[in-house]
Amino acid sequence: MLDRSFATRVAFDRLLAKAGVRAEVAFDVNHIEIAKRHVLTAGGVTILPEYAVSVEVADGTMVARPLADLHAVLDTVLFTRKGASHSKATQTFLDALLDAAKDF
């Protein structure tokens, strides 16, 4: 995840708190490119501004899943490597996060 110096992270933390969801972040980064490289090489997920991955989405290496509440404020979406298979814990978190975002 981006660290708390990014507005995207602050908004995401607020979304989680509002939804009553607790996330355990594996690590914080202070650069968007580091977050993107991790997703592309390790198959993780991250929350980034939509503009930050427009090239990767256009070339098909990443997919975007809009988060409704954040989208209205920051054009923020959830990104993961295209075709990635996630651990059960990660998939459960993603499902809960996307489900919670529908209510906003």
mmCIF file of N, CA and C in Angstrom, residues 44-97:
data_model
loop_
_atom_site.group_PDB
_atom_site.id
_atom_site.type_symbol
_atom_site.label_atom_id
_atom_site.label_comp_id
_atom_site.label_asym_id
_atom_site.label_seq_id
_atom_site.Cartn_x
_atom_site.Cartn_y
_atom_site.Cartn_z
ATOM 1 N N GLY A 44 0.338 -9.339 -5.960
ATOM 2 C CA GLY A 44 -0.447 -8.759 -4.880
ATOM 3 C C GLY A 44 -1.524 -7.827 -5.404
ATOM 4 N N VAL A 45 -2.097 -7.076 -4.514
ATOM 5 C CA VAL A 45 -3.074 -6.057 -4.872
ATOM 6 C C VAL A 45 -2.682 -4.749 -4.198
ATOM 7 N N THR A 46 -3.130 -3.653 -4.760
ATOM 8 C CA THR A 46 -2.862 -2.348 -4.171
ATOM 9 C C THR A 46 -3.985 -1.392 -4.525
ATOM 10 N N ILE A 47 -4.012 -0.277 -3.857
ATOM 11 C CA ILE A 47 -4.973 0.789 -4.115
ATOM 12 C C ILE A 47 -4.181 1.975 -4.643
ATOM 13 N N LEU A 48 -4.512 2.417 -5.862
ATOM 14 C CA LEU A 48 -3.792 3.513 -6.493
ATOM 15 C C LEU A 48 -4.747 4.446 -7.209
ATOM 16 N N PRO A 49 -4.306 5.684 -7.440
ATOM 17 C CA PRO A 49 -5.107 6.560 -8.296
ATOM 18 C C PRO A 49 -5.169 5.967 -9.703
ATOM 19 N N GLU A 50 -6.289 6.118 -10.349
ATOM 20 C CA GLU A 50 -6.496 5.510 -11.660
ATOM 21 C C GLU A 50 -5.455 5.952 -12.685
ATOM 22 N N TYR A 51 -5.075 7.233 -12.651
ATOM 23 C CA TYR A 51 -4.107 7.740 -13.625
ATOM 24 C C TYR A 51 -2.762 7.025 -13.533
ATOM 25 N N ALA A 52 -2.440 6.508 -12.354
ATOM 26 C CA ALA A 52 -1.114 5.941 -12.115
ATOM 27 C C ALA A 52 -0.867 4.639 -12.864
ATOM 28 N N VAL A 53 -1.922 3.968 -13.281
ATOM 29 C CA VAL A 53 -1.760 2.685 -13.972
ATOM 30 C C VAL A 53 -2.479 2.648 -15.317
ATOM 31 N N SER A 54 -2.737 3.804 -15.880
ATOM 32 C CA SER A 54 -3.464 3.848 -17.150
ATOM 33 C C SER A 54 -2.734 3.080 -18.251
ATOM 34 N N VAL A 55 -1.414 3.147 -18.278
ATOM 35 C CA VAL A 55 -0.641 2.428 -19.298
ATOM 36 C C VAL A 55 -0.786 0.918 -19.100
ATOM 37 N N GLU A 56 -0.643 0.453 -17.859
ATOM 38 C CA GLU A 56 -0.727 -0.986 -17.581
ATOM 39 C C GLU A 56 -2.136 -1.533 -17.853
ATOM 40 N N VAL A 57 -3.147 -0.759 -17.547
ATOM 41 C CA VAL A 57 -4.518 -1.186 -17.837
ATOM 42 C C VAL A 57 -4.725 -1.236 -19.351
ATOM 43 N N ALA A 58 -4.228 -0.234 -20.061
ATOM 44 C CA ALA A 58 -4.373 -0.188 -21.523
ATOM 45 C C ALA A 58 -3.644 -1.339 -22.202
ATOM 46 N N ASP A 59 -2.475 -1.721 -21.677
ATOM 47 C CA ASP A 59 -1.742 -2.812 -22.321
ATOM 48 C C ASP A 59 -2.143 -4.190 -21.793
ATOM 49 N N GLY A 60 -3.064 -4.221 -20.825
ATOM 50 C CA GLY A 60 -3.617 -5.488 -20.360
ATOM 51 C C GLY A 60 -2.809 -6.203 -19.295
ATOM 52 N N THR A 61 -1.779 -5.568 -18.736
ATOM 53 C CA THR A 61 -0.992 -6.246 -17.705
ATOM 54 C C THR A 61 -1.604 -6.090 -16.318
ATOM 55 N N MET A 62 -2.511 -5.125 -16.149
ATOM 56 C CA MET A 62 -3.203 -4.938 -14.880
ATOM 57 C C MET A 62 -4.688 -4.722 -15.170
ATOM 58 N N VAL A 63 -5.491 -5.025 -14.180
ATOM 59 C CA VAL A 63 -6.925 -4.751 -14.280
ATOM 60 C C VAL A 63 -7.317 -3.847 -13.124
ATOM 61 N N ALA A 64 -8.367 -3.064 -13.344
ATOM 62 C CA ALA A 64 -8.838 -2.123 -12.341
ATOM 63 C C ALA A 64 -10.220 -2.518 -11.869
ATOM 64 N N ARG A 65 -10.452 -2.349 -10.581
ATOM 65 C CA ARG A 65 -11.765 -2.562 -9.976
ATOM 66 C C ARG A 65 -12.111 -1.298 -9.203
ATOM 67 N N PRO A 66 -13.002 -0.461 -9.745
ATOM 68 C CA PRO A 66 -13.337 0.797 -9.060
ATOM 69 C C PRO A 66 -13.925 0.567 -7.671
ATOM 70 N N LEU A 67 -13.553 1.412 -6.748
ATOM 71 C CA LEU A 67 -14.113 1.431 -5.406
ATOM 72 C C LEU A 67 -15.004 2.659 -5.339
ATOM 73 N N ALA A 68 -16.294 2.452 -5.275
ATOM 74 C CA ALA A 68 -17.283 3.516 -5.456
ATOM 75 C C ALA A 68 -17.039 4.738 -4.584
ATOM 76 N N ASP A 69 -16.873 4.571 -3.308
ATOM 77 C CA ASP A 69 -16.735 5.707 -2.407
ATOM 78 C C ASP A 69 -15.468 6.500 -2.700
ATOM 79 N N LEU A 70 -14.390 5.814 -2.974
ATOM 80 C CA LEU A 70 -13.142 6.497 -3.271
ATOM 81 C C LEU A 70 -13.171 7.101 -4.664
ATOM 82 N N HIS A 71 -13.834 6.430 -5.583
ATOM 83 C CA HIS A 71 -13.882 6.910 -6.960
ATOM 84 C C HIS A 71 -14.489 8.307 -7.032
ATOM 85 N N ALA A 72 -15.509 8.553 -6.228
ATOM 86 C CA ALA A 72 -16.178 9.853 -6.243
ATOM 87 C C ALA A 72 -15.241 10.970 -5.784
ATOM 88 N N VAL A 73 -14.278 10.627 -4.949
ATOM 89 C CA VAL A 73 -13.381 11.637 -4.407
ATOM 90 C C VAL A 73 -12.055 11.690 -5.147
ATOM 91 N N LEU A 74 -11.490 10.536 -5.440
ATOM 92 C CA LEU A 74 -10.112 10.508 -5.926
ATOM 93 C C LEU A 74 -9.888 9.741 -7.228
ATOM 94 N N ASP A 75 -10.925 9.227 -7.853
ATOM 95 C CA ASP A 75 -10.731 8.329 -8.997
ATOM 96 C C ASP A 75 -9.749 7.224 -8.625
ATOM 97 N N THR A 76 -10.012 6.581 -7.494
ATOM 98 C CA THR A 76 -9.153 5.530 -6.975
ATOM 99 C C THR A 76 -9.774 4.171 -7.252
ATOM 100 N N VAL A 77 -8.933 3.229 -7.652
ATOM 101 C CA VAL A 77 -9.403 1.896 -7.976
ATOM 102 C C VAL A 77 -8.451 0.859 -7.402
ATOM 103 N N LEU A 78 -8.943 -0.353 -7.278
ATOM 104 C CA LEU A 78 -8.162 -1.479 -6.791
ATOM 105 C C LEU A 78 -7.487 -2.139 -7.986
ATOM 106 N N PHE A 79 -6.199 -2.430 -7.891
ATOM 107 C CA PHE A 79 -5.483 -3.037 -8.999
ATOM 108 C C PHE A 79 -4.873 -4.359 -8.588
ATOM 109 N N THR A 80 -4.876 -5.280 -9.548
ATOM 110 C CA THR A 80 -4.210 -6.558 -9.366
ATOM 111 C C THR A 80 -3.672 -7.008 -10.720
ATOM 112 N N ARG A 81 -2.745 -7.931 -10.713
ATOM 113 C CA ARG A 81 -2.191 -8.439 -11.968
ATOM 114 C C ARG A 81 -3.273 -9.211 -12.706
ATOM 115 N N LYS A 82 -3.379 -9.004 -14.014
ATOM 116 C CA LYS A 82 -4.392 -9.679 -14.809
ATOM 117 C C LYS A 82 -4.176 -11.187 -14.731
ATOM 118 N N GLY A 83 -5.250 -11.901 -14.443
ATOM 119 C CA GLY A 83 -5.201 -13.355 -14.367
ATOM 120 C C GLY A 83 -4.563 -13.909 -13.112
ATOM 121 N N ALA A 84 -4.266 -13.041 -12.153
ATOM 122 C CA ALA A 84 -3.600 -13.489 -10.924
ATOM 123 C C ALA A 84 -4.528 -14.380 -10.113
ATOM 124 N N SER A 85 -3.953 -15.387 -9.498
ATOM 125 C CA SER A 85 -4.729 -16.158 -8.540
ATOM 126 C C SER A 85 -4.192 -15.782 -7.163
ATOM 127 N N HIS A 86 -5.125 -15.544 -6.250
ATOM 128 C CA HIS A 86 -4.766 -15.051 -4.933
ATOM 129 C C HIS A 86 -4.982 -16.123 -3.879
ATOM 130 N N SER A 87 -4.286 -15.961 -2.774
ATOM 131 C CA SER A 87 -4.507 -16.859 -1.649
ATOM 132 C C SER A 87 -5.952 -16.705 -1.185
ATOM 133 N N LYS A 88 -6.429 -17.669 -0.451
ATOM 134 C CA LYS A 88 -7.797 -17.604 0.061
ATOM 135 C C LYS A 88 -7.994 -16.355 0.924
ATOM 136 N N ALA A 89 -7.003 -16.015 1.749
ATOM 137 C CA ALA A 89 -7.113 -14.841 2.611
ATOM 138 C C ALA A 89 -7.202 -13.568 1.782
ATOM 139 N N THR A 90 -6.351 -13.450 0.768
ATOM 140 C CA THR A 90 -6.391 -12.266 -0.086
ATOM 141 C C THR A 90 -7.712 -12.180 -0.824
ATOM 142 N N GLN A 91 -8.177 -13.287 -1.374
ATOM 143 C CA GLN A 91 -9.440 -13.271 -2.119
ATOM 144 C C GLN A 91 -10.610 -12.927 -1.205
ATOM 145 N N THR A 92 -10.604 -13.439 0.009
ATOM 146 C CA THR A 92 -11.663 -13.117 0.971
ATOM 147 C C THR A 92 -11.658 -11.627 1.281
ATOM 148 N N PHE A 93 -10.458 -11.062 1.479
ATOM 149 C CA PHE A 93 -10.341 -9.632 1.717
ATOM 150 C C PHE A 93 -10.860 -8.834 0.525
ATOM 151 N N LEU A 94 -10.447 -9.209 -0.683
ATOM 152 C CA LEU A 94 -10.902 -8.506 -1.885
ATOM 153 C C LEU A 94 -12.415 -8.561 -2.017
ATOM 154 N N ASP A 95 -12.982 -9.727 -1.811
ATOM 155 C CA ASP A 95 -14.438 -9.871 -1.908
ATOM 156 C C ASP A 95 -15.148 -8.996 -0.893
ATOM 157 N N ALA A 96 -14.651 -8.986 0.345
ATOM 158 C CA ALA A 96 -15.263 -8.162 1.392
ATOM 159 C C ALA A 96 -15.112 -6.678 1.079
ATOM 160 N N LEU A 97 -13.962 -6.287 0.585
ATOM 161 C CA LEU A 97 -13.712 -4.895 0.245
ATOM 162 C C LEU A 97 -14.629 -4.433 -0.883
#
